[in-house]
Amino acid sequence: MTARTTALSLVVILSMATSAGCRRRVEPTPVPDPAPSTVGDARGVADAAAAEARARRQADSIAAANRAAAASANTADAQRAVAELTAVLQQRVFFDYDRDNLRDEAASLLDAKAAILLANPAVTLTITGHTDERGTAEYNLALGQRRAAQVKRYLMAKGVSDRRLSTQSLGDSEPAASGTDDGAYQQNRRAEFGVGNAGGALVRPRS
Amino acid sequence: MSSALARFTRATLPSRRLCMLFVAALAPVALAAQDTTRGVRIGLAYDAGSKPGVVVLPVAGPLGDSVRAIVARDLDFSDRINVIALDPASAGAAQRGDLPNWALLARLGASGAVQLTATPAGFHLAVFNVATRQTALVRDYLAPPSTDTRGWRGVLHGIADDLEESFTGTRGIARTRVLFERGRRIWMVDSDGEGAMPVSELATPASPAWHPSGRSIAYSTYVPSQVVVQELGGRPRVVASGPGVYISPAFTPDGEGVVYAHGVDNGVDLHAVSAAGGEGRRLSVGRGSDNVSPSFSPDGRRIAFMSGRSGHPEIYTMDADGTNVDLLTPLDLGESAYRAAPDWSPDGRLVAFQSRIAGSFQLMTVNLRDRSLRQLTSEGRNEDPTWAPDARHVAFVSTRTGSRQLWVLDVESGRARQLTRGQPVRLPAWSPRLAR
């Protein structure tokens, strides 16, 4: 991330330096005076046209470089936004034992996710419910589904369209933490989020 | 006495003429045992405490020891027969030509003796009644060559089941198999723990179940979410799939349908679909709760299942169409109550399930007639009971030796044996009796 930003800044600086060099070389070039050339002096006219074209090309390249520099700065910001917002969308939600109700901190996190989803209508979420290993395998698959559905219901209540939210359950089959203590069990009672974002860009919600 | 004998044979035996003859010959032993029963005697109940003593005579030939060991072990695992071991001296003296050494066998306490002989086509079986010094049963069996290990062993398991039927009146369960999940595949193992092999190709399979024919199985997968039916040795065929979860399929006892748990956004309910596939229809009305793990009564009229509708998992029963729901386990209002994984016994009398006790799971049974509970296990975590077709043995997952392995428990004697070893397993399903 940081390395990427640095690389982008380098590109910006380099392109600016190049355009500055161009400008220095362009300025002393005398603009050919069309007055002394006669109408019949085809060569002089051609020279003038060529010089003009050259100047235009140079001006264009300067403008392009400036645009690129601005765009690079925007891209860096956009990429930062994508990373930040994706991280929020992916952040896990945790549950109590054998429960699917949302704790306060889970609700706050889902509020943040909902705001991002509302600001980015192309983004979809796959919500996967997980459980700890303490129940039966079959009940745990059902419980995981219930957790995913509870998350989906909450996001829908915040205005996110049904069509953008899919749910599934892996029960106790993919624990996030191994171990048979309460700490491991808590980490395993969770919903995970897969982010579908075909457009690639993400806009920050207006707060 | 003779009419009592007839009633005894009629009450306890299927209509197989050979075994009727044989048990009639053994009847004095059974009646003698009955005379020691104290209290009021009602009819001629079979006394489970008197196990007939049986000697499996040494078998000649290069595979003789294997043949004898397989059959003797099957009889032992039946828990209905006392297999009498022979020390080397007795083994050498147990037969006189083609006939057993009657005096020696009587001294060892045997009421029956089994003689197996390898023939070009398979095996020749002779069963002897030690009390009457008569041949009680002879039969020939076709067997594939021993290089077809599974088929060859299967014939021997079938012989053991015939023997058990002859000696006790109840057919054995040696020629059965148990499905289970291991390492994201469905596996199958013979009833004696031999021949474990994977039978599924699909990823993330769970909850295998037997078709009543014993020829095909159903299971669910969670990625993708679906229920499949697969002929053993064939390819899986999807019978239900879609968004959400598909869990815990069970065939109807007539084999025509599959009941499974399915849910997307509003709880998980039991559904039914034709075994050939088609549109599924919802059976249970869980109103947002989880309803999983269906198990049919043997007559196919009721379904036991686990439901969280009361706030925590309990066992319920309902009609096969989803009506007349009834709480089966006495509602336990404790915070930690958790009853799950019901399995209806093939004789229809009991439902086995797992119940949380002291922070772990133990197996229990509930009697359908009076709702009485009985705890079957206490050591380690014990889960996912599945009845053998004899309604007397239960296979289940236990951590009693550390890792999750399958064990078999005789619910009458309490004797347990380990069925699988190696990678951890779960979700066993015991087959019906398999065809010869």
XYZ file of C-alpha atoms in Angstrom:
643
model
C 0.000 0.000 0.000
C 2.637 2.509 1.099
C 5.033 1.231 -1.533
C 2.320 1.681 -4.109
C 1.668 5.281 -3.051
C 5.394 6.016 -3.208
C 5.618 4.568 -6.683
C 2.681 6.682 -7.811
C 4.246 9.845 -6.352
C 7.456 9.054 -8.229
C 5.547 8.783 -11.468
C 3.892 12.125 -10.788
C 7.190 13.857 -10.001
C 8.908 12.340 -13.027
C 6.161 13.368 -15.399
C 6.190 16.886 -14.000
C 9.964 17.101 -14.414
C 9.701 15.923 -18.008
C 7.047 18.493 -18.863
C 9.121 21.266 -17.246
C 12.086 20.289 -19.453
C 9.886 20.437 -22.529
C 8.708 23.881 -21.612
C 12.287 25.169 -21.261
C 13.243 23.888 -24.676
C 10.076 25.227 -26.307
C 10.296 28.813 -25.058
C 13.446 29.972 -26.937
C 12.163 28.607 -30.203
C 11.293 31.679 -32.318
C 7.888 31.557 -33.755
C 8.437 31.982 -37.511
C 7.055 35.282 -38.714
C 4.694 34.634 -41.562
C 5.016 38.251 -42.870
C 8.297 38.032 -44.823
C 7.360 34.870 -46.505
C 5.690 35.333 -49.753
C 2.618 33.471 -50.778
C 4.708 31.611 -53.263
C 7.258 30.560 -50.665
C 5.791 27.133 -50.130
C 8.761 25.975 -48.112
C 8.383 28.816 -45.603
C 4.692 28.054 -45.185
C 5.445 24.388 -44.670
C 8.081 25.207 -42.077
C 5.670 27.423 -40.225
C 2.961 24.796 -40.241
C 5.375 22.156 -39.000
C 6.577 24.407 -36.215
C 3.022 25.169 -35.252
C 2.151 21.488 -35.188
C 5.233 20.781 -33.126
C 4.275 23.475 -30.669
C 0.743 22.156 -30.458
C 1.995 18.642 -29.849
C 4.230 19.918 -27.108
C 1.424 21.866 -25.519
C -0.793 18.826 -25.728
C 1.805 16.651 -24.091
C 2.157 19.183 -21.297
C -1.583 19.182 -20.727
C -1.656 15.379 -20.849
C 1.143 15.156 -18.313
C -0.684 17.545 -16.024
C -3.872 15.546 -16.382
C -1.985 12.328 -15.676
C -0.442 13.833 -12.582
C -3.842 14.884 -11.296
C -5.309 11.511 -12.190
C -2.490 9.717 -10.400
C -3.222 11.656 -7.280
C -6.907 10.753 -7.643
C -6.046 7.089 -8.293
C -3.958 6.930 -5.159
C -6.827 8.311 -3.152
C -9.297 5.998 -4.877
C -7.169 3.000 -4.164
C -6.812 4.013 -0.569
C -10.588 4.300 -0.378
C -11.102 0.883 -1.960
C -8.748 -0.696 0.536
C -10.260 1.051 3.546
C -13.864 0.441 2.576
C -13.258 -3.165 1.548
C -11.656 -3.773 4.927
C -14.753 -2.446 6.658
C -17.011 -4.585 4.456
C -14.912 -7.675 5.213
C -14.679 -7.162 8.943
C -16.179 -10.120 10.807
C -19.197 -10.009 13.067
C -19.167 -12.180 16.205
C -21.994 -13.954 18.031
C -22.889 -15.385 21.432
C -23.027 -19.130 21.978
C -25.968 -20.800 20.195
C -27.391 -17.363 19.334
C -27.960 -15.409 16.152
C -28.897 -12.045 17.682
C -26.582 -9.101 16.975
C -24.538 -7.572 19.752
C -24.223 -3.765 19.961
C -20.748 -3.710 18.431
C -21.933 -5.983 15.643
C -24.798 -3.597 14.896
C -22.417 -0.595 14.745
C -20.161 -2.469 12.378
C -23.118 -3.424 10.193
C -24.231 0.250 10.174
C -20.838 1.144 8.698
C -21.152 -1.645 6.123
C -24.678 -0.526 5.206
C -23.518 3.056 4.594
C -20.787 1.838 2.241
C -23.213 -0.456 0.426
C -25.721 2.371 -0.016
C -23.020 4.649 -1.449
C -21.845 1.906 -3.818
C -24.845 0.267 -5.465
C -22.749 -2.125 -7.575
C -21.191 -3.855 -4.571
C -22.573 -7.232 -3.452
C -21.922 -9.186 -0.239
C -21.787 -12.929 0.383
C -22.439 -13.487 4.077
C -21.117 -16.793 5.464
C -22.201 -17.954 8.901
C -19.846 -20.038 11.083
C -20.167 -21.713 14.476
C -17.889 -23.148 17.111
C -17.594 -26.917 17.324
C -19.719 -27.502 20.383
C -23.074 -28.349 18.848
C -23.868 -31.097 16.385
C -22.533 -30.756 12.856
C -26.039 -30.672 11.378
C -27.445 -28.155 13.844
C -24.342 -26.003 13.393
C -24.935 -25.756 9.644
C -28.439 -24.498 10.415
C -27.197 -22.118 13.124
C -24.567 -20.680 10.752
C -27.284 -20.056 8.180
C -29.437 -18.358 10.810
C -26.541 -16.048 11.717
C -25.932 -15.124 8.079
C -29.655 -14.498 7.600
C -29.778 -12.281 10.697
C -26.955 -10.127 9.284
C -28.733 -9.953 5.942
C -31.994 -8.888 7.604
C -30.219 -6.110 9.471
C -28.583 -4.766 6.299
C -31.905 -4.927 4.452
C -33.540 -2.964 7.259
C -30.888 -0.292 6.602
C -32.025 -0.104 2.990
C -29.636 -2.488 1.241
C -31.365 -4.426 -1.519
C -32.108 -8.111 -1.019
C -30.552 -8.872 -4.405
C -27.123 -7.662 -3.294
C -26.919 -9.949 -0.251
C -26.477 -13.723 -0.446
C -26.137 -16.027 2.543
C -24.522 -19.388 3.177
C -23.314 -21.482 6.104
C -20.200 -23.538 6.697
C -21.278 -24.596 10.194
C -18.307 -25.674 12.288
C -16.291 -26.930 9.309
C -13.925 -23.961 8.917
C -12.879 -22.654 12.318
C -10.931 -19.373 12.343
C -9.064 -20.473 15.455
C -8.148 -23.968 16.506
C -8.389 -24.861 20.150
C -11.105 -25.861 22.571
C -11.112 -22.850 24.884
C -13.607 -19.995 25.088
C -11.255 -17.654 23.217
C -11.078 -19.923 20.197
C -14.811 -20.651 20.339
C -15.583 -16.916 20.345
C -13.434 -16.303 17.274
C -15.226 -19.130 15.483
C -18.780 -17.904 16.181
C -18.799 -15.400 13.353
C -20.105 -14.161 10.046
C -17.588 -13.551 7.260
C -18.127 -11.307 4.273
C -17.116 -11.837 0.662
C -17.147 -8.565 -1.304
C -18.248 -8.609 -4.940
C -17.165 -5.402 -6.664
C -17.062 -5.717 -10.443
C -16.461 -1.954 -10.968
C -13.420 -1.955 -8.716
C -13.915 1.573 -7.357
C -15.545 2.398 -4.045
C -16.935 5.760 -2.997
C -16.779 6.876 0.613
C -20.227 7.387 2.063
C -21.058 11.020 2.948
C -21.129 11.192 6.698
C -44.051 -78.507 27.243
C -44.424 -79.233 23.568
C -47.061 -76.528 23.098
C -44.871 -74.152 25.091
C -42.031 -75.062 22.796
C -44.145 -74.304 19.746
C -45.122 -70.948 21.195
C -41.511 -70.227 21.943
C -40.443 -70.904 18.398
C -43.384 -69.005 16.920
C -42.848 -66.004 19.144
C -39.155 -65.582 18.643
C -38.334 -66.930 15.225
C -38.906 -65.884 11.654
C -40.378 -68.578 9.439
C -37.123 -70.174 8.392
C -37.634 -73.879 8.620
C -33.982 -74.732 9.142
C -33.542 -72.545 12.164
C -36.862 -73.591 13.616
C -35.694 -77.157 13.505
C -32.417 -76.205 15.044
C -33.809 -74.084 17.831
C -36.326 -76.769 18.587
C -33.356 -79.046 19.136
C -31.682 -76.452 21.377
C -34.883 -75.592 23.223
C -34.117 -77.599 26.391
C -31.183 -75.274 27.004
C -33.362 -72.182 26.643
C -36.088 -73.592 28.840
C -33.619 -74.668 31.494
C -32.268 -71.151 31.630
C -35.790 -69.836 31.945
C -36.467 -72.016 34.993
C -33.936 -69.951 36.931
C -35.793 -66.688 36.274
C -37.277 -65.361 39.478
C -40.594 -63.578 39.948
C -43.747 -63.813 37.903
C -43.234 -65.524 34.594
C -45.220 -64.139 31.692
C -45.317 -66.438 28.688
C -42.023 -67.665 27.381
C -39.868 -64.573 27.156
C -36.446 -65.027 25.651
C -33.884 -64.722 28.406
C -31.263 -62.320 27.095
C -28.952 -63.348 29.912
C -28.395 -66.868 28.594
C -26.032 -66.671 25.684
C -25.506 -70.020 23.955
C -21.890 -71.185 24.086
C -20.521 -71.869 20.614
C -17.210 -73.289 19.446
C -15.962 -72.393 15.981
C -13.907 -75.447 15.014
C -10.488 -75.015 13.382
C -10.697 -74.563 9.598
C -8.274 -76.368 7.313
C -6.461 -74.780 4.391
C -4.218 -71.758 3.786
C -6.955 -69.223 4.663
C -8.494 -71.380 7.374
C -7.309 -69.221 10.239
C -8.706 -66.076 8.596
C -12.040 -67.747 7.882
C -12.354 -68.935 11.448
C -11.231 -65.596 12.923
C -13.715 -63.568 10.836
C -16.697 -65.768 11.687
C -15.771 -66.144 15.367
C -15.308 -62.406 15.725
C -18.657 -61.693 14.048
C -20.377 -64.078 16.482
C -18.590 -62.405 19.373
C -19.566 -58.905 18.155
C -23.193 -60.026 18.050
C -23.173 -59.960 21.875
C -25.794 -62.732 21.768
C -23.401 -65.661 21.579
C -20.658 -66.745 23.933
C -17.827 -67.735 21.603
C -15.780 -70.334 23.439
C -12.045 -70.091 22.720
C -9.987 -73.249 22.234
C -6.495 -73.548 23.638
C -3.993 -75.196 21.232
C -4.425 -78.627 22.839
C -8.218 -78.440 22.620
C -8.045 -77.108 19.069
C -6.094 -80.169 18.009
C -8.548 -82.525 19.704
C -11.822 -80.781 18.870
C -12.583 -82.833 15.778
C -12.559 -86.568 15.146
C -12.588 -86.855 11.379
C -15.642 -84.986 10.103
C -17.403 -85.000 13.474
C -16.738 -82.904 16.563
C -15.311 -84.303 19.766
C -18.640 -84.279 21.620
C -17.201 -84.953 25.051
C -14.633 -82.181 24.780
C -17.194 -79.661 23.525
C -19.625 -80.567 26.297
C -16.852 -80.153 28.859
C -16.089 -76.662 27.447
C -19.727 -75.687 27.956
C -20.595 -75.480 24.265
C -24.179 -76.034 23.199
C -23.261 -75.658 19.525
C -20.273 -76.104 17.242
C -19.584 -74.554 13.835
C -17.594 -76.356 11.188
C -16.525 -74.502 8.034
C -14.773 -76.171 5.117
C -13.355 -74.449 2.071
C -14.804 -75.885 -1.157
C -13.860 -75.114 -4.776
C -16.953 -72.888 -5.055
C -16.882 -71.331 -1.607
C -17.677 -72.785 1.816
C -19.477 -75.729 3.319
C -21.072 -75.103 6.694
C -22.100 -77.674 9.271
C -23.613 -76.799 12.651
C -23.711 -79.351 15.440
C -25.947 -79.564 18.501
C -23.661 -80.728 21.273
C -26.474 -81.776 23.634
C -28.111 -84.100 21.112
C -24.876 -84.967 19.282
C -26.639 -84.297 16.001
C -25.930 -82.262 12.913
C -28.379 -79.371 13.129
C -27.713 -77.534 9.887
C -25.702 -77.971 6.719
C -25.468 -75.408 3.964
C -23.205 -74.565 1.029
C -22.191 -71.030 0.136
C -20.835 -69.672 -3.119
C -17.963 -67.256 -2.615
C -15.789 -65.179 -4.939
C -12.032 -65.850 -4.821
C -10.317 -64.473 -1.730
C -8.569 -61.910 -3.941
C -11.960 -60.156 -4.030
C -11.464 -59.328 -0.375
C -14.700 -57.385 0.097
C -16.896 -59.991 -1.583
C -15.129 -62.924 0.078
C -15.386 -61.393 3.538
C -19.006 -60.475 2.813
C -19.895 -64.152 2.311
C -18.328 -64.988 5.679
C -20.275 -62.164 7.346
C -23.437 -63.614 5.812
C -22.554 -67.039 7.235
C -22.098 -65.475 10.681
C -25.541 -63.841 10.395
C -27.113 -67.179 9.435
C -25.411 -68.780 12.428
C -26.655 -66.131 14.812
C -30.178 -66.591 13.481
C -29.855 -70.317 14.028
C -28.526 -70.038 17.558
C -30.642 -67.154 18.880
C -33.582 -66.689 16.535
C -32.407 -63.182 15.661
C -30.526 -62.468 12.487
C -27.083 -60.939 12.970
C -25.665 -57.648 11.732
C -22.266 -58.823 10.523
C -23.173 -58.249 6.887
C -23.820 -54.529 7.306
C -21.723 -51.431 6.782
C -21.441 -48.024 8.342
C -21.130 -44.790 6.368
C -19.366 -41.840 7.924
C -17.638 -38.567 7.079
C -13.867 -38.323 7.215
C -11.590 -35.675 5.729
C -14.330 -34.132 3.590
C -15.379 -37.390 1.997
C -17.970 -40.036 2.751
C -16.431 -43.352 3.805
C -17.807 -46.830 4.331
C -16.561 -49.527 6.713
C -17.670 -53.118 7.308
C -19.402 -53.897 10.619
C -16.231 -55.527 11.945
C -14.112 -52.426 11.262
C -12.400 -53.859 8.161
C -12.400 -52.595 4.582
C -12.751 -48.850 5.226
C -12.908 -47.011 1.889
C -14.090 -43.628 0.559
C -17.270 -43.740 -1.517
C -17.846 -40.095 -2.489
C -16.045 -37.843 -4.936
C -17.702 -34.529 -4.049
C -16.144 -31.928 -1.791
C -17.620 -31.023 1.620
C -20.055 -33.940 1.941
C -21.947 -34.431 5.196
C -24.675 -36.529 6.798
C -24.645 -39.728 4.724
C -27.838 -41.815 4.807
C -28.715 -45.278 3.464
C -31.428 -46.112 0.996
C -33.464 -48.990 2.491
C -32.191 -51.245 -0.311
C -28.613 -50.747 0.871
C -27.618 -50.065 -2.733
C -27.548 -46.286 -2.764
C -26.912 -43.447 -0.356
C -27.858 -39.795 0.043
C -25.769 -37.022 1.479
C -25.593 -33.259 1.518
C -22.749 -30.968 0.546
C -22.452 -27.406 1.765
C -20.278 -25.998 -1.045
C -22.261 -26.062 -3.261
C -25.337 -26.367 -1.113
C -27.284 -29.451 -2.217
C -28.627 -32.942 -1.494
C -27.429 -35.758 -3.729
C -28.351 -39.420 -4.179
C -25.595 -41.754 -5.294
C -25.726 -45.398 -6.184
C -22.740 -47.071 -4.502
C -20.071 -47.187 -7.156
C -21.981 -44.662 -9.289
C -22.120 -40.931 -9.804
C -23.950 -38.496 -7.507
C -27.273 -37.098 -8.743
C -28.597 -33.789 -7.354
C -32.131 -34.037 -5.930
C -32.289 -30.613 -4.238
C -30.054 -27.542 -4.471
C -30.072 -23.760 -4.344
C -29.219 -20.832 -2.075
C -28.986 -21.331 1.678
C -28.219 -24.651 3.345
C -29.200 -28.237 2.571
C -28.639 -30.521 5.543
C -29.165 -34.043 6.898
C -31.026 -36.053 4.211
C -32.915 -39.236 5.170
C -34.703 -41.669 2.861
C -38.323 -42.483 3.557
C -38.633 -46.154 4.656
C -40.214 -47.025 1.279
C -37.169 -45.534 -0.447
C -39.296 -43.288 -2.662
C -38.526 -39.956 -1.053
C -35.856 -37.957 0.728
C -36.517 -35.674 3.689
C -33.885 -33.025 4.383
C -33.425 -29.730 6.189
C -33.259 -26.578 4.106
C -33.362 -22.876 4.808
C -32.244 -19.548 3.401
C -33.330 -16.448 5.309
C -36.015 -17.549 7.708
C -34.773 -20.508 9.737
C -34.233 -24.053 8.559
C -37.174 -26.407 8.023
C -37.622 -30.021 6.994
C -38.574 -30.549 3.368
C -39.482 -33.603 1.298
C -38.608 -34.385 -2.301
C -38.938 -37.431 -4.525
C -35.777 -39.559 -4.555
C -35.818 -38.988 -8.299
C -35.636 -35.221 -7.764
C -38.230 -32.542 -8.461
C -39.887 -29.814 -6.475
C -39.270 -29.957 -2.725
C -42.123 -29.189 -0.333
C -41.850 -27.930 3.206
C -42.971 -30.202 6.053
C -42.129 -28.494 9.330
C -43.284 -25.030 10.398
C -40.380 -23.798 12.480
C -41.197 -20.063 12.284
C -37.565 -19.030 11.958
C -36.107 -21.783 14.155
C -33.758 -24.568 13.105
C -35.279 -27.972 12.328
C -32.787 -30.624 11.240
C -31.744 -34.303 11.511
C -34.921 -36.180 10.495
C -35.223 -39.896 11.346
C -38.247 -41.962 10.310
C -40.156 -44.405 12.464
C -39.873 -47.887 10.899
C -43.472 -47.707 9.639
C -42.729 -44.396 7.922
C -45.612 -42.595 9.664
C -43.656 -40.386 12.071
C -40.420 -38.406 11.882
C -38.184 -37.648 14.854
C -36.148 -34.470 14.405
C -34.234 -31.824 16.289
C -35.756 -28.395 16.635
C -34.635 -25.179 18.301
C -38.205 -23.807 18.370
C -38.334 -23.703 22.174
C -35.125 -21.672 22.363
C -32.700 -24.545 22.560
C -32.337 -27.852 20.719
C -34.807 -30.575 21.721
C -36.128 -33.729 20.056
C -39.625 -33.636 18.564
C -41.740 -36.014 16.523
C -44.267 -35.196 13.832
C -46.357 -37.011 11.250
C -44.626 -37.624 7.939
C -46.645 -34.741 6.437
C -45.446 -32.311 9.104
C -48.597 -32.257 11.271
C -49.134 -33.332 14.903
C -45.838 -32.091 16.294
C -44.969 -33.438 19.727
C -42.058 -32.730 22.063
C -40.422 -36.096 22.712
C -37.698 -35.263 25.203
C -38.952 -33.848 28.502
C -38.455 -30.108 28.110
C -35.430 -29.097 30.122
C -35.540 -25.399 30.946
C -31.885 -25.298 31.961
C -29.669 -22.892 30.062
C -27.414 -25.692 28.862
C -30.143 -28.057 27.607
C -29.206 -29.404 24.224
C -30.706 -32.587 22.796
C -29.917 -33.449 19.192
C -29.205 -36.067 16.516
C -32.235 -38.387 16.998
C -32.225 -41.875 15.462
C -35.346 -44.038 15.637
C -34.615 -47.680 16.498
C -35.529 -50.213 13.787
C -37.901 -52.003 16.209
C -39.724 -48.714 16.743
C -39.379 -48.755 20.540
C -36.678 -46.169 21.222
C -35.191 -42.968 19.889
C -31.479 -42.562 20.571
C -30.087 -39.042 20.747
C -27.310 -36.992 22.273
C -27.825 -34.778 25.282
C -25.556 -32.235 26.878
C -24.521 -33.445 30.299
C -21.891 -31.672 32.406
C -20.585 -29.637 29.467
C -20.169 -32.626 27.181
C -22.464 -34.812 25.091
C -23.686 -38.265 26.100
C -25.922 -40.743 24.326
C -29.383 -41.363 25.675
C -32.498 -43.212 24.633
C -36.090 -42.198 25.163
C -38.750 -44.896 25.237
C -41.628 -44.078 22.868
C -44.176 -45.780 25.116
C -43.517 -44.164 28.496
C -40.979 -41.418 27.620
C -38.506 -42.905 30.075
C -34.912 -41.812 29.564
C -31.798 -43.897 29.793
C -28.194 -42.697 29.605
C -25.937 -44.983 27.554
C -22.475 -43.387 27.811
C -20.447 -41.383 30.282
C -16.838 -41.417 29.097
C -15.620 -38.655 26.732
C -17.857 -36.810 24.286
C -20.341 -39.156 22.600
C -22.457 -38.084 19.621
C -24.462 -38.978 16.523
C -25.995 -42.354 17.427
C -27.098 -44.638 14.576
C -28.912 -47.918 15.202
C -27.860 -51.221 13.719
C -30.707 -53.144 12.040
C -30.880 -55.466 15.085
C -32.136 -52.516 17.233
C -29.619 -53.567 19.859
C -26.314 -52.052 18.733
C -25.607 -48.363 18.240
C -22.663 -46.850 16.362
C -21.626 -43.369 17.456
C -18.760 -40.891 17.532
C -16.716 -40.870 20.714
C -13.633 -39.013 21.908
C -13.004 -41.518 24.707
C -9.543 -42.391 23.380
C -8.667 -38.847 22.301
C -9.635 -38.386 18.671
C -13.166 -38.622 17.252
C -13.684 -42.272 16.279
C -16.621 -44.559 15.665
C -17.575 -46.990 18.407
C -20.244 -49.658 18.632
C -22.237 -50.102 21.823
C -24.438 -53.064 22.762
C -27.210 -51.219 24.604
C -28.238 -54.394 26.462
C -24.875 -55.424 27.900
C -23.111 -52.053 27.772
C -20.174 -53.605 25.917
C -18.406 -51.178 23.547
C -15.846 -51.715 20.799
C -13.922 -49.310 18.585
C -14.928 -49.471 14.904
C -12.597 -46.963 13.178
C -9.029 -45.812 13.658
C -7.013 -43.039 12.026
C -8.228 -39.619 10.913
C -11.164 -38.226 12.931
C -14.662 -39.121 11.758
C -18.227 -37.969 12.308
C -21.867 -38.454 11.259
C -22.132 -42.262 11.014
C -25.071 -44.069 9.381
C -25.568 -47.817 9.863
C -26.837 -49.713 6.826
C -29.812 -52.022 6.670
C -28.976 -55.730 6.349
C -27.260 -56.034 2.992
C -28.272 -58.497 0.310
C -26.218 -61.613 -0.270
